[in-house]
Amino acid sequence: MIKIVLIDDEPKAIKSLEWEITNFCKDVEVMATFTKPKEAISYLQHHDPDCVFLDVEMPEMDGFQLLNHFKKRNFCVVFVTAYNQYAIKAIKENAMDYLLKPIDSDDLVFTMEKLKADKKNGRTYDALEERLRSHTTKRIAIPVEGKLIFLNTEDIVYCESDGNYCKIHLADKKPLFISKKLKEVKSLLPEDDFFRVHNSYVINLKRVSEYLKKDGYVVLDNQKEIPVSRNKKSAFLDKI
């Protein structure tokens, strides 16, 4: 039996999702439903559902802010929203899945089957979290011309700012030019592996071959020299 909690500020949305679950999903128990995030947080601190179906857009507190109240979650998350621009962030938040309103019953059943398979195979939440974290730190989704391009982060050598655009330099591939600022791209990358050494550059720390202290440059494994800002030097050396 999969135990779930539903959180959405719209009562009609909760009733609709609960109806879908009751009519299309076997061996699933809806433990509780909430329209107020604070009440949901209190409940989750004392109960152990297998999964939380969480709306993103809520006036009191959005779904991502709600998750910030849990340093270590004992439940996985399925984000439910009417706005597909949250897809990238949902991936970064280690979501088990992402469902777009109005929810398609086939998509819902598929998600439930994944949850059941994890539970049947004896995967604890920690194991699931680690699997998801491993996945998200190896790949990122980059929006390009109305589609998502998935990149292995180890293939990214460095990212270069070009005003409101960014050029992602890849190993053994042509650079990828996208309409996002460097800051936005940096937010998608795993913090342990990437560092902004300069206003114009984010580098893959695993690709660093040398650091020229006198000149204030790093040399990457493709022989590219990248400047390190003075105010970034100390933090860079701590990271490396």
Short mmCIF file of C-alpha atoms in Angstrom, two decimals:
data_model
loop_
_atom_site.label_atom_id
_atom_site.label_comp_id
_atom_site.label_asym_id
_atom_site.label_seq_id
_atom_site.Cartn_x
_atom_site.Cartn_y
_atom_site.Cartn_z
CA MET A 1 0.00 0.00 0.00
CA ILE A 2 1.38 3.40 -1.05
CA LYS A 3 0.58 6.15 1.44
CA ILE A 4 0.37 9.67 0.04
CA VAL A 5 -0.49 13.22 1.11
CA LEU A 6 -2.02 15.82 -1.22
CA ILE A 7 -1.18 19.52 -0.87
CA ASP A 8 -2.86 22.17 -3.03
CA ASP A 9 -4.39 25.53 -2.15
CA GLU A 10 -7.37 24.81 -4.42
CA PRO A 11 -9.96 22.43 -2.82
CA LYS A 12 -11.35 21.55 -6.26
CA ALA A 13 -7.89 20.48 -7.45
CA ILE A 14 -7.47 18.22 -4.42
CA LYS A 15 -10.89 16.65 -4.90
CA SER A 16 -10.15 16.07 -8.58
CA LEU A 17 -6.79 14.44 -7.87
CA GLU A 18 -8.24 12.34 -5.05
CA TRP A 19 -10.99 11.15 -7.41
CA GLU A 20 -8.40 10.22 -10.05
CA ILE A 21 -6.41 8.25 -7.48
CA THR A 22 -9.48 6.44 -6.12
CA ASN A 23 -10.72 5.47 -9.57
CA PHE A 24 -7.49 4.66 -11.41
CA CYS A 25 -4.87 3.70 -8.83
CA LYS A 26 -4.97 0.46 -6.84
CA ASP A 27 -3.36 -0.07 -3.43
CA VAL A 28 -2.96 3.65 -2.77
CA GLU A 29 -4.10 5.35 0.44
CA VAL A 30 -4.60 9.11 0.67
CA MET A 31 -3.55 9.73 4.28
CA ALA A 32 -4.46 13.42 4.37
CA THR A 33 -5.12 16.47 2.20
CA PHE A 34 -4.19 20.09 2.87
CA THR A 35 -4.97 23.47 1.36
CA LYS A 36 -2.76 25.33 3.87
CA PRO A 37 1.00 24.69 3.62
CA LYS A 38 1.71 25.42 7.29
CA GLU A 39 -0.76 22.76 8.38
CA ALA A 40 0.80 20.33 5.92
CA ILE A 41 4.28 21.00 7.33
CA SER A 42 3.10 20.28 10.86
CA TYR A 43 1.48 17.04 9.73
CA LEU A 44 4.52 15.85 7.77
CA GLN A 45 6.79 16.44 10.75
CA HIS A 46 4.87 13.76 12.66
CA HIS A 47 3.75 11.32 9.95
CA ASP A 48 5.51 9.19 7.36
CA PRO A 49 3.85 9.10 3.95
CA ASP A 50 5.64 7.44 1.06
CA CYS A 51 5.04 10.41 -1.21
CA VAL A 52 3.66 13.94 -1.22
CA PHE A 53 1.80 15.29 -4.26
CA LEU A 54 2.65 18.97 -4.03
CA ASP A 55 1.26 21.98 -5.89
CA VAL A 56 3.88 24.56 -6.85
CA GLU A 57 1.86 27.78 -7.06
CA MET A 58 0.29 28.55 -3.66
CA PRO A 59 -0.28 32.09 -2.33
CA GLU A 60 0.73 31.50 1.29
CA MET A 61 3.88 29.52 0.50
CA ASP A 62 4.93 27.87 -2.77
CA GLY A 63 5.86 24.21 -3.01
CA PHE A 64 9.61 24.83 -3.11
CA GLN A 65 9.45 27.01 0.01
CA LEU A 66 7.50 24.28 1.78
CA LEU A 67 10.23 21.73 1.05
CA ASN A 68 12.83 24.07 2.52
CA HIS A 69 11.34 23.28 5.95
CA PHE A 70 12.70 19.73 5.67
CA LYS A 71 16.48 19.43 5.77
CA LYS A 72 16.13 15.70 5.22
CA ARG A 73 12.83 14.47 3.82
CA ASN A 74 11.43 11.06 4.68
CA PHE A 75 9.09 11.19 1.69
CA CYS A 76 9.50 11.61 -2.04
CA VAL A 77 7.76 14.36 -4.00
CA VAL A 78 5.58 14.57 -7.09
CA PHE A 79 5.09 18.17 -8.18
CA VAL A 80 1.65 19.03 -9.58
CA THR A 81 1.10 22.34 -11.33
CA ALA A 82 -0.56 24.07 -14.26
CA TYR A 83 2.67 25.87 -15.19
CA ASN A 84 5.30 23.91 -17.10
CA GLN A 85 8.00 26.57 -16.56
CA TYR A 86 8.65 24.93 -13.19
CA ALA A 87 9.84 21.69 -14.79
CA ILE A 88 13.56 22.50 -14.58
CA LYS A 89 13.34 23.54 -10.95
CA ALA A 90 11.31 20.45 -10.12
CA ILE A 91 14.08 18.29 -11.56
CA LYS A 92 16.64 20.16 -9.52
CA GLU A 93 14.58 19.63 -6.36
CA ASN A 94 14.89 15.86 -6.86
CA ALA A 95 11.23 15.35 -7.61
CA MET A 96 10.10 11.76 -8.10
CA ASP A 97 7.94 12.98 -10.95
CA TYR A 98 6.26 16.05 -12.41
CA LEU A 99 2.57 16.13 -13.40
CA LEU A 100 0.99 18.93 -15.38
CA LYS A 101 -2.61 20.00 -14.71
CA PRO A 102 -5.11 18.86 -15.86
CA ILE A 103 -3.61 15.52 -14.82
CA ASP A 104 -3.75 12.74 -17.35
CA SER A 105 -4.90 9.48 -15.73
CA ASP A 106 -2.30 7.43 -17.63
CA ASP A 107 0.50 9.69 -16.36
CA LEU A 108 -0.83 9.38 -12.82
CA VAL A 109 -0.97 5.59 -13.01
CA PHE A 110 2.57 5.47 -14.41
CA THR A 111 3.83 7.59 -11.50
CA MET A 112 2.10 5.35 -8.97
CA GLU A 113 3.61 2.26 -10.55
CA LYS A 114 7.08 3.77 -10.18
CA LEU A 115 6.39 4.44 -6.51
CA LYS A 116 5.17 0.88 -5.99
CA ALA A 117 8.21 -0.58 -7.74
CA ASP A 118 10.56 1.38 -5.47
CA LYS A 119 8.72 0.25 -2.36
CA LYS A 120 8.48 -3.38 -3.52
CA ASN A 121 12.21 -3.47 -4.22
CA GLY A 122 12.88 -2.36 -0.67
CA ARG A 123 14.20 1.07 -1.53
CA THR A 124 13.99 3.36 1.46
CA TYR A 125 13.47 7.07 0.91
CA ASP A 126 17.17 7.66 1.54
CA ALA A 127 18.05 5.24 -1.24
CA LEU A 128 15.55 6.87 -3.57
CA GLU A 129 16.84 10.33 -2.70
CA GLU A 130 20.41 9.24 -3.37
CA ARG A 131 19.40 7.78 -6.72
CA LEU A 132 17.61 10.97 -7.70
CA ARG A 133 20.44 13.17 -6.44
CA SER A 134 22.93 11.11 -8.40
CA HIS A 135 20.81 11.52 -11.52
CA THR A 136 20.37 15.25 -11.16
CA THR A 137 24.05 15.91 -10.48
CA LYS A 138 25.03 14.02 -13.64
CA ARG A 139 22.53 15.61 -16.00
CA ILE A 140 20.85 18.96 -16.35
CA ALA A 141 18.03 20.09 -18.60
CA ILE A 142 18.72 23.19 -20.70
CA PRO A 143 15.80 24.94 -22.44
CA VAL A 144 16.65 25.68 -26.07
CA GLU A 145 14.12 26.91 -28.63
CA GLY A 146 11.07 25.37 -26.98
CA LYS A 147 12.67 22.05 -26.07
CA LEU A 148 14.84 20.61 -23.31
CA ILE A 149 18.36 19.44 -24.08
CA PHE A 150 19.79 17.09 -21.46
CA LEU A 151 23.50 17.45 -20.81
CA ASN A 152 25.86 15.34 -18.76
CA THR A 153 27.48 17.79 -16.35
CA GLU A 154 30.85 16.06 -16.68
CA ASP A 155 30.81 17.10 -20.37
CA ILE A 156 30.57 20.77 -19.45
CA VAL A 157 34.05 22.30 -19.30
CA TYR A 158 33.01 25.87 -18.58
CA CYS A 159 30.21 28.38 -19.13
CA GLU A 160 30.81 31.88 -20.47
CA SER A 161 28.63 34.95 -20.09
CA ASP A 162 27.64 37.00 -23.12
CA GLY A 163 25.28 39.66 -21.76
CA ASN A 164 21.81 38.15 -21.47
CA TYR A 165 23.07 35.00 -23.15
CA CYS A 166 25.39 32.21 -22.14
CA LYS A 167 27.75 29.93 -24.05
CA ILE A 168 28.20 26.43 -22.63
CA HIS A 169 31.53 24.95 -23.70
CA LEU A 170 31.40 21.16 -23.97
CA ALA A 171 34.14 18.56 -24.24
CA ASP A 172 34.47 17.24 -27.80
CA LYS A 173 31.35 19.10 -28.95
CA LYS A 174 30.43 22.48 -30.35
CA PRO A 175 29.53 25.14 -27.73
CA LEU A 176 25.85 25.52 -26.90
CA PHE A 177 24.57 29.10 -27.11
CA ILE A 178 21.43 29.74 -25.03
CA SER A 179 19.25 32.72 -24.09
CA LYS A 180 19.88 32.57 -20.36
CA LYS A 181 22.15 34.59 -18.12
CA LEU A 182 25.19 32.94 -16.59
CA LYS A 183 23.63 33.23 -13.13
CA GLU A 184 20.60 31.21 -14.25
CA VAL A 185 22.75 28.48 -15.78
CA LYS A 186 24.91 28.35 -12.65
CA SER A 187 21.78 27.68 -10.54
CA LEU A 188 21.16 24.48 -12.55
CA LEU A 189 24.63 23.07 -11.97
CA PRO A 190 25.73 20.97 -8.95
CA GLU A 191 27.42 23.30 -6.46
CA ASP A 192 30.11 20.80 -5.51
CA ASP A 193 31.43 20.57 -9.06
CA PHE A 194 31.03 24.07 -10.49
CA PHE A 195 32.31 27.44 -9.32
CA ARG A 196 31.96 31.00 -10.59
CA VAL A 197 35.56 32.20 -10.66
CA HIS A 198 34.78 35.43 -12.52
CA ASN A 199 31.75 37.52 -13.46
CA SER A 200 31.99 36.03 -16.93
CA TYR A 201 32.94 32.42 -16.18
CA VAL A 202 31.71 29.35 -14.34
CA ILE A 203 34.12 26.42 -14.47
CA ASN A 204 33.89 22.69 -13.88
CA LEU A 205 36.26 22.11 -10.95
CA LYS A 206 36.91 18.57 -12.11
CA ARG A 207 38.32 20.00 -15.33
CA VAL A 208 40.99 22.15 -13.66
CA SER A 209 44.54 21.13 -14.58
CA GLU A 210 46.56 24.02 -13.15
CA TYR A 211 46.26 27.21 -11.18
CA LEU A 212 48.72 29.98 -12.06
CA LYS A 213 48.88 31.96 -8.82
CA LYS A 214 51.08 34.74 -10.15
CA ASP A 215 48.88 35.40 -13.16
CA GLY A 216 45.57 34.59 -11.47
CA TYR A 217 44.42 32.05 -14.06
CA VAL A 218 43.19 28.48 -14.03
CA VAL A 219 44.07 26.16 -16.88
CA LEU A 220 41.36 23.68 -17.79
CA ASP A 221 41.99 20.26 -19.30
CA ASN A 222 41.23 21.63 -22.77
CA GLN A 223 44.10 24.11 -22.23
CA LYS A 224 41.71 27.04 -21.94
CA GLU A 225 42.95 29.73 -19.52
CA ILE A 226 40.22 31.29 -17.37
CA PRO A 227 40.81 34.37 -15.17
CA VAL A 228 40.07 34.14 -11.45
CA SER A 229 38.80 37.38 -9.89
CA ARG A 230 40.69 38.62 -6.83
CA ASN A 231 37.56 38.50 -4.70
CA LYS A 232 36.95 34.89 -5.80
CA LYS A 233 40.48 33.61 -5.22
CA SER A 234 40.15 32.54 -1.59
CA ALA A 235 36.79 30.80 -2.08
CA PHE A 236 38.09 29.09 -5.23
CA LEU A 237 41.15 27.70 -3.44
CA ASP A 238 38.91 26.42 -0.64
CA LYS A 239 36.70 24.63 -3.18
CA ILE A 240 39.53 23.16 -5.21
#
